[in-house]
CSV table of C-alpha atoms in Angstrom, one decimal:
chain,number,residue,atom,x,y,z
A,1,MET,CA,-32.0,14.3,-23.2
A,2,LYS,CA,-28.8,14.8,-25.1
A,3,LYS,CA,-28.1,11.8,-27.8
A,4,ARG,CA,-25.0,11.0,-26.2
A,5,THR,CA,-26.9,10.5,-23.0
A,6,VAL,CA,-29.5,8.0,-24.5
A,7,TYR,CA,-26.4,6.2,-26.3
A,8,ALA,CA,-24.6,6.0,-23.0
A,9,TRP,CA,-27.7,4.5,-21.1
A,10,GLY,CA,-28.3,2.1,-24.1
A,11,VAL,CA,-24.8,0.9,-24.0
A,12,ALA,CA,-24.9,0.4,-20.3
A,13,ILE,CA,-28.5,-1.5,-20.6
A,14,LEU,CA,-27.3,-3.5,-23.5
A,15,SER,CA,-23.9,-4.6,-21.8
A,16,PHE,CA,-25.9,-5.8,-18.7
A,17,VAL,CA,-28.5,-7.8,-20.9
A,18,VAL,CA,-25.5,-9.4,-22.8
A,19,LEU,CA,-23.6,-10.2,-19.3
A,20,MET,CA,-26.9,-11.7,-18.1
A,21,ILE,CA,-27.2,-14.0,-21.0
A,22,VAL,CA,-23.6,-15.1,-21.2
A,23,THR,CA,-22.6,-15.6,-17.8
A,24,PRO,CA,-24.4,-18.4,-15.4
A,25,ALA,CA,-26.4,-17.6,-12.5
A,26,ILE,CA,-24.6,-17.3,-9.2
A,27,PRO,CA,-26.6,-18.9,-6.2
A,28,GLN,CA,-26.1,-17.8,-2.8
A,29,SER,CA,-24.1,-20.5,-0.8
A,30,GLU,CA,-25.1,-21.5,2.5
A,31,ALA,CA,-21.4,-21.9,3.5
A,32,TYR,CA,-21.5,-18.0,3.5
A,33,HIS,CA,-23.1,-17.9,6.9
A,34,ASP,CA,-20.5,-20.2,8.6
A,35,PHE,CA,-18.3,-17.3,9.9
A,36,ALA,CA,-14.9,-18.3,11.7
A,37,ASP,CA,-15.7,-16.3,14.9
A,38,GLN,CA,-19.2,-17.7,16.6
A,39,ARG,CA,-18.1,-16.8,20.0
A,40,GLU,CA,-20.7,-15.5,22.3
A,41,PHE,CA,-19.9,-12.8,25.1
A,42,LEU,CA,-22.7,-11.1,27.6
A,43,GLY,CA,-25.5,-13.1,25.8
A,44,ILE,CA,-25.1,-11.7,22.5
A,45,PRO,CA,-24.5,-14.3,19.8
A,46,ASN,CA,-21.4,-13.6,17.4
A,47,THR,CA,-20.6,-10.8,19.5
A,48,LEU,CA,-17.4,-9.2,17.8
A,49,ASN,CA,-19.2,-9.6,14.3
A,50,VAL,CA,-22.3,-7.8,15.8
A,51,VAL,CA,-20.8,-5.2,17.6
A,52,SER,CA,-18.1,-4.2,15.2
A,53,ASN,CA,-20.9,-2.6,13.2
A,54,PHE,CA,-21.3,0.1,15.8
A,55,PRO,CA,-18.8,2.5,14.0
A,56,PHE,CA,-21.1,2.6,11.0
A,57,LEU,CA,-23.9,4.0,13.3
A,58,VAL,CA,-21.6,6.4,14.6
A,59,ILE,CA,-20.0,8.0,11.6
A,60,GLY,CA,-23.3,7.7,9.8
A,61,LEU,CA,-25.3,9.9,12.4
A,62,ILE,CA,-22.4,12.4,12.6
A,63,GLY,CA,-22.3,12.6,8.6
A,64,LEU,CA,-26.0,13.4,8.7
A,65,VAL,CA,-26.0,16.0,11.5
A,66,LEU,CA,-22.9,17.9,9.7
A,67,CYS,CA,-25.0,17.9,6.3
A,68,TYR,CA,-27.6,19.8,7.8
A,69,TYR,CA,-25.9,21.6,10.7
A,70,GLY,CA,-24.7,25.2,9.8
A,71,ASP,CA,-23.8,24.3,6.3
A,72,TYR,CA,-20.4,22.6,7.8
A,73,PHE,CA,-19.8,21.0,4.8
A,74,LYS,CA,-20.4,24.0,2.5
A,75,PHE,CA,-22.0,22.1,-0.5
A,76,SER,CA,-22.0,23.9,-3.6
A,77,LEU,CA,-25.0,22.1,-5.4
A,78,GLN,CA,-28.4,21.1,-4.2
A,79,GLY,CA,-27.9,17.9,-5.7
A,80,GLU,CA,-24.9,17.1,-3.3
A,81,LEU,CA,-26.9,17.5,-0.3
A,82,TRP,CA,-29.4,14.9,-1.4
A,83,GLY,CA,-26.8,12.6,-2.4
A,84,TRP,CA,-24.8,12.9,0.6
A,85,THR,CA,-27.8,12.3,2.8
A,86,CYS,CA,-28.8,9.1,1.2
A,87,PHE,CA,-24.9,8.0,1.5
A,88,TYR,CA,-25.2,8.6,5.4
A,89,ILE,CA,-28.5,7.2,5.7
A,90,GLY,CA,-27.3,4.0,4.3
A,91,VAL,CA,-24.3,3.9,6.2
A,92,ALA,CA,-26.2,4.6,9.5
A,93,ALA,CA,-28.6,1.6,8.4
A,94,VAL,CA,-25.7,-0.6,7.9
A,95,ALA,CA,-25.2,-0.9,11.5
A,96,ILE,CA,-28.4,-2.0,12.2
A,97,GLY,CA,-29.3,-4.3,9.3
A,98,SER,CA,-25.8,-6.0,9.7
A,99,SER,CA,-26.0,-6.4,13.6
A,100,TYR,CA,-29.6,-8.0,13.0
A,101,TYR,CA,-28.1,-10.5,10.3
A,102,HIS,CA,-25.2,-11.6,12.5
A,103,LEU,CA,-27.1,-12.3,15.5
A,104,LYS,CA,-28.4,-15.0,13.5
A,105,PRO,CA,-27.0,-15.5,10.1
A,106,ASN,CA,-29.5,-16.6,7.1
A,107,ASP,CA,-30.6,-15.5,3.6
A,108,ALA,CA,-33.8,-13.9,5.1
A,109,ARG,CA,-31.8,-11.4,7.8
A,110,LEU,CA,-28.8,-11.0,4.9
A,111,VAL,CA,-31.4,-9.1,2.8
A,112,TRP,CA,-31.4,-6.5,5.6
A,113,ASP,CA,-27.5,-6.6,5.8
A,114,ARG,CA,-27.1,-5.9,1.9
A,115,LEU,CA,-29.8,-3.2,1.5
A,116,PRO,CA,-28.3,-0.6,3.3
A,117,MET,CA,-24.8,-1.2,1.7
A,118,THR,CA,-26.5,-0.9,-1.8
A,119,ILE,CA,-28.0,2.4,-0.7
A,120,ALA,CA,-24.4,3.6,0.0
A,121,PHE,CA,-22.8,2.3,-3.0
A,122,THR,CA,-25.3,3.7,-5.5
A,123,SER,CA,-25.3,7.3,-3.7
A,124,ILE,CA,-21.8,7.5,-4.3
A,125,ILE,CA,-22.1,7.0,-8.0
A,126,ALA,CA,-24.7,9.5,-8.2
A,127,ILE,CA,-22.4,12.1,-6.1
A,128,PHE,CA,-19.7,11.6,-8.5
A,129,ILE,CA,-22.0,12.5,-11.4
A,130,ILE,CA,-23.2,15.5,-9.8
A,131,GLU,CA,-19.8,16.7,-8.9
A,132,ARG,CA,-17.7,15.8,-11.9
A,133,ILE,CA,-20.0,15.6,-14.8
A,134,ASP,CA,-23.5,17.1,-14.4
A,135,GLU,CA,-25.5,18.4,-11.4
A,136,ARG,CA,-28.8,17.8,-13.2
A,137,LYS,CA,-28.2,14.6,-14.6
A,138,GLY,CA,-26.7,13.3,-11.4
A,139,THR,CA,-29.7,14.6,-9.3
A,140,ILE,CA,-32.0,13.0,-11.3
A,141,SER,CA,-29.8,9.6,-11.1
A,142,ILE,CA,-30.3,9.4,-7.6
A,143,ILE,CA,-33.6,7.6,-7.4
A,144,PRO,CA,-33.1,5.2,-10.6
A,145,LEU,CA,-30.0,4.1,-9.0
A,146,LEU,CA,-31.4,3.6,-5.6
A,147,LEU,CA,-34.1,1.5,-7.3
A,148,ALA,CA,-31.4,-0.6,-9.1
A,149,GLY,CA,-29.8,-1.4,-5.9
A,150,ILE,CA,-33.0,-2.6,-4.6
A,151,VAL,CA,-34.0,-4.4,-7.5
A,152,SER,CA,-30.8,-6.4,-7.2
A,153,ILE,CA,-31.3,-7.4,-3.9
A,154,LEU,CA,-35.2,-8.5,-4.8
A,155,TYR,CA,-33.7,-10.3,-7.6
A,156,TRP,CA,-31.2,-12.4,-5.6
A,157,ARG,CA,-33.9,-13.1,-2.9
A,158,PHE,CA,-36.6,-14.2,-5.5
A,159,PHE,CA,-34.3,-15.8,-8.1
A,160,ASP,CA,-31.3,-16.8,-5.9
A,161,ASP,CA,-28.9,-15.1,-8.3
A,162,LEU,CA,-26.3,-12.9,-7.4
A,163,ARG,CA,-25.2,-11.6,-10.5
A,164,PRO,CA,-27.3,-8.0,-10.3
A,165,TYR,CA,-26.1,-7.6,-6.7
A,166,ALA,CA,-22.7,-8.3,-7.5
A,167,MET,CA,-22.5,-5.6,-10.4
A,168,VAL,CA,-24.0,-2.9,-7.9
A,169,GLN,CA,-21.5,-3.8,-5.3
A,170,PHE,CA,-18.3,-4.2,-7.3
A,171,LEU,CA,-18.9,-1.8,-10.3
A,172,PRO,CA,-18.4,1.2,-8.0
A,173,CYS,CA,-15.0,-0.3,-6.7
A,174,ILE,CA,-13.8,0.1,-10.2
A,175,ALA,CA,-15.7,3.1,-11.3
A,176,ILE,CA,-15.0,5.4,-8.4
A,177,PRO,CA,-11.3,5.2,-8.3
A,178,VAL,CA,-11.2,5.4,-11.9
A,179,MET,CA,-13.4,8.8,-12.0
A,180,ALA,CA,-11.7,10.1,-9.1
A,181,ILE,CA,-8.2,10.0,-11.2
A,182,LEU,CA,-9.4,11.1,-14.6
A,183,LEU,CA,-12.4,13.3,-13.9
A,184,PRO,CA,-11.6,17.1,-12.8
A,185,PRO,CA,-13.1,17.3,-9.3
A,186,MET,CA,-15.0,20.5,-8.2
A,187,TYR,CA,-13.3,20.5,-4.8
A,188,THR,CA,-9.7,19.9,-3.2
A,189,HIS,CA,-8.6,16.8,-1.2
A,190,SER,CA,-9.6,14.5,-4.0
A,191,THR,CA,-7.0,11.9,-2.7
A,192,TYR,CA,-9.4,10.9,0.0
A,193,TRP,CA,-11.7,9.0,-2.2
A,194,LEU,CA,-8.4,6.8,-3.1
A,195,TRP,CA,-7.9,6.3,0.6
A,196,ALA,CA,-11.7,5.2,1.0
A,197,ALA,CA,-11.4,2.7,-1.8
A,198,GLY,CA,-8.2,1.2,-0.5
A,199,PHE,CA,-9.6,0.4,2.9
A,200,TYR,CA,-12.7,-1.0,1.1
A,201,LEU,CA,-10.5,-3.3,-1.2
A,202,LEU,CA,-8.6,-4.2,2.1
A,203,ALA,CA,-12.0,-4.9,3.8
A,204,LYS,CA,-13.0,-7.3,0.9
A,205,VAL,CA,-9.6,-9.2,1.1
A,206,GLU,CA,-10.3,-9.7,5.1
A,207,GLU,CA,-13.8,-10.8,4.4
A,208,ALA,CA,-12.4,-13.5,2.0
A,209,ALA,CA,-9.5,-14.6,4.4
A,210,ASP,CA,-12.1,-14.8,7.5
A,211,LYS,CA,-11.1,-18.1,8.7
A,212,VAL,CA,-7.3,-17.6,7.8
A,213,ILE,CA,-7.1,-14.3,9.8
A,214,TYR,CA,-9.0,-16.0,12.7
A,215,ASP,CA,-6.3,-18.7,12.7
A,216,TRP,CA,-3.3,-16.4,12.4
A,217,THR,CA,-4.7,-14.2,15.3
A,218,HIS,CA,-4.9,-17.5,17.5
A,219,HIS,CA,-9.0,-16.9,17.8
A,220,ILE,CA,-8.5,-13.3,18.9
A,221,VAL,CA,-10.4,-11.7,16.1
A,222,SER,CA,-11.8,-12.8,12.9
A,223,GLY,CA,-11.5,-11.5,9.1
A,224,HIS,CA,-15.2,-10.7,9.2
A,225,THR,CA,-14.8,-8.5,12.2
A,226,LEU,CA,-11.8,-6.6,10.7
A,227,LYS,CA,-13.7,-6.3,7.5
A,228,HIS,CA,-16.5,-4.2,9.4
A,229,LEU,CA,-13.7,-2.0,11.0
A,230,CYS,CA,-11.9,-1.2,7.7
A,231,ALA,CA,-15.2,-0.9,5.9
A,232,ALA,CA,-16.1,1.8,8.1
A,233,MET,CA,-13.3,3.7,7.6
A,234,VAL,CA,-14.6,4.6,4.1
A,235,PRO,CA,-17.2,6.9,5.5
A,236,VAL,CA,-14.5,8.2,7.8
A,237,PHE,CA,-12.2,9.2,5.1
A,238,LEU,CA,-15.1,10.7,3.0
A,239,THR,CA,-16.4,12.9,6.1
A,240,LEU,CA,-12.8,14.2,6.7
A,241,MET,CA,-12.9,15.0,3.0
A,242,LEU,CA,-16.2,16.9,3.2
A,243,ALA,CA,-14.8,18.6,6.1
A,244,LYS,CA,-11.6,19.8,4.6
A,245,ARG,CA,-12.1,20.5,1.0
A,246,THR,CA,-12.5,23.8,-0.4
A,247,VAL,CA,-13.8,24.7,-4.1
A,248,GLU,CA,-11.0,24.1,-6.6
A,249,PRO,CA,-10.2,27.2,-8.3
A,250,GLU,CA,-8.6,25.4,-11.3
A,251,ARG,CA,-10.3,22.0,-12.0
A,252,GLN,CA,-7.8,19.4,-12.9
A,253,SER,CA,-7.8,15.7,-12.7
A,254,LEU,CA,-5.5,13.8,-10.4
A,255,LEU,CA,-3.8,12.4,-13.0
A,256,LYS,CA,-2.9,15.6,-14.5
A,257,THR,CA,-1.9,16.7,-11.1
A,258,TRP,CA,0.4,13.8,-10.8
A,259,LYS,CA,2.2,14.4,-14.2
A,260,ILE,CA,2.8,17.9,-13.4
A,261,SER,CA,4.3,16.9,-10.0
A,262,TRP,CA,6.2,14.2,-11.6
A,263,THR,CA,7.6,16.5,-14.2
A,264,LYS,CA,8.7,18.9,-11.6
A,265,PHE,CA,10.3,16.2,-9.6
A,266,ARG,CA,12.4,15.3,-12.5
A,267,LYS,CA,13.3,18.6,-13.1
A,268,THR,CA,14.5,19.4,-9.7
A,269,ASP,CA,15.9,15.9,-8.6
A,270,GLY,CA,18.1,15.5,-11.4
A,271,THR,CA,19.6,17.0,-14.7
A,272,VAL,CA,17.2,15.4,-16.9
A,273,GLU,CA,14.3,17.4,-18.7
A,274,SER,CA,11.4,16.3,-19.6
A,275,ASN,CA,12.4,15.8,-23.2
A,276,GLY,CA,15.3,13.7,-22.2
A,277,THR,CA,18.1,16.5,-22.8
A,278,VAL,CA,20.7,17.1,-20.1
A,279,GLU,CA,20.3,20.4,-18.3
A,280,SER,CA,23.6,22.7,-18.5
A,281,TYR,CA,24.5,25.1,-15.8
A,282,THR,CA,26.5,28.0,-16.3
A,283,CYS,CA,28.3,29.2,-13.0
A,284,THR,CA,29.9,32.6,-12.6
A,285,TYR,CA,32.4,33.6,-9.9
A,286,SER,CA,33.1,37.4,-8.6
A,287,THR,CA,36.4,38.4,-6.9
A,288,VAL,CA,35.9,39.8,-3.3
A,289,PRO,CA,38.5,42.5,-2.5
A,290,VAL,CA,40.4,41.6,0.4
A,291,VAL,CA,40.8,44.4,3.0
A,292,GLU,CA,44.0,44.6,4.9
A,293,SER,CA,44.0,45.2,8.3
A,294,GLN,CA,45.9,47.9,9.5
C-alpha cells in the first residue's frame, strides 16, 4: 500500500476519532416514529408510508437483472459489477426493510429500515473509487465500507448514538457530488450523478417537513411518503446513466467541461473574449455586376 493511501486512511480515522470526542452523543428520539400520515387502508397500517416503498423493489430487481443479463450495462471493470450488485441489493432490500418498519414503527424495526440504506450508500462510495480513482483500491474497499455501515447501525442500536450512522448517511451526500464534479469520469453522462444527488437532497427536505407537507396537501399525502418516492428516483437516474453511458474517450472532469462550455458561450454570445478584450470584426464587401435585361 502506498504511503499516501496510508496517510489518507490515517487522516480519515483520526478525523473520525476527534469528531467522536468533541461532539456529544446523538440519541434516537422517540418522536421520530410519530409520522404525520398514520391512516390505514385495506387493513395495512400506515398504508401510504408502506406501499410507497414498492418502487425500490422494482428498480432494485431491474438493476440486478440488467447487471447480469447479456452485459447490458457494459461494465469495463470487474469491480464495477460487484459494486453495483451490492448497490442494487441494498436498494431492493430498502423496500422490504422500510415496509417492515412502517407497519409498526419502533427502534427495533428501524434497524431493518436503515441497514439496507447503508449498504446502498457505502456501495456508491466504493463505485466512485473504482471508476475514478483506482479499480483495485475501490474493489478492496467494498467489504470495509459495507462493514463500516453495518457497524454504524450496531453502534446506534447498542449505545443509542447516531453519530457514526449520520456520518455514513450524510458524508456520501457531500462526497458524491464533489467527486462527480472534480474527478474525471471513465464514462459519459456523469451529470446523472448530480440529478440523483438532487433528488436525494429533496427527499431529505420532504422527510423533515413531513407534517408540514401533510397539512399543505390537506391530508392527501405526507412528506415522508413523498420522501420515499423521491429517494427511489436516485436508483432510477443511476440506472438510466448505466444504460446510456459509453466509455469517455477523453477523460475530463465536469468542472473542466463546464469551464470550456462557458468560455465558448462567452465567445459566441457576445464580443467579450476570455481575456476581457473586445473582439473586432472586419467586413469586406464585393460588388455584384448587374446584367441589364434586353
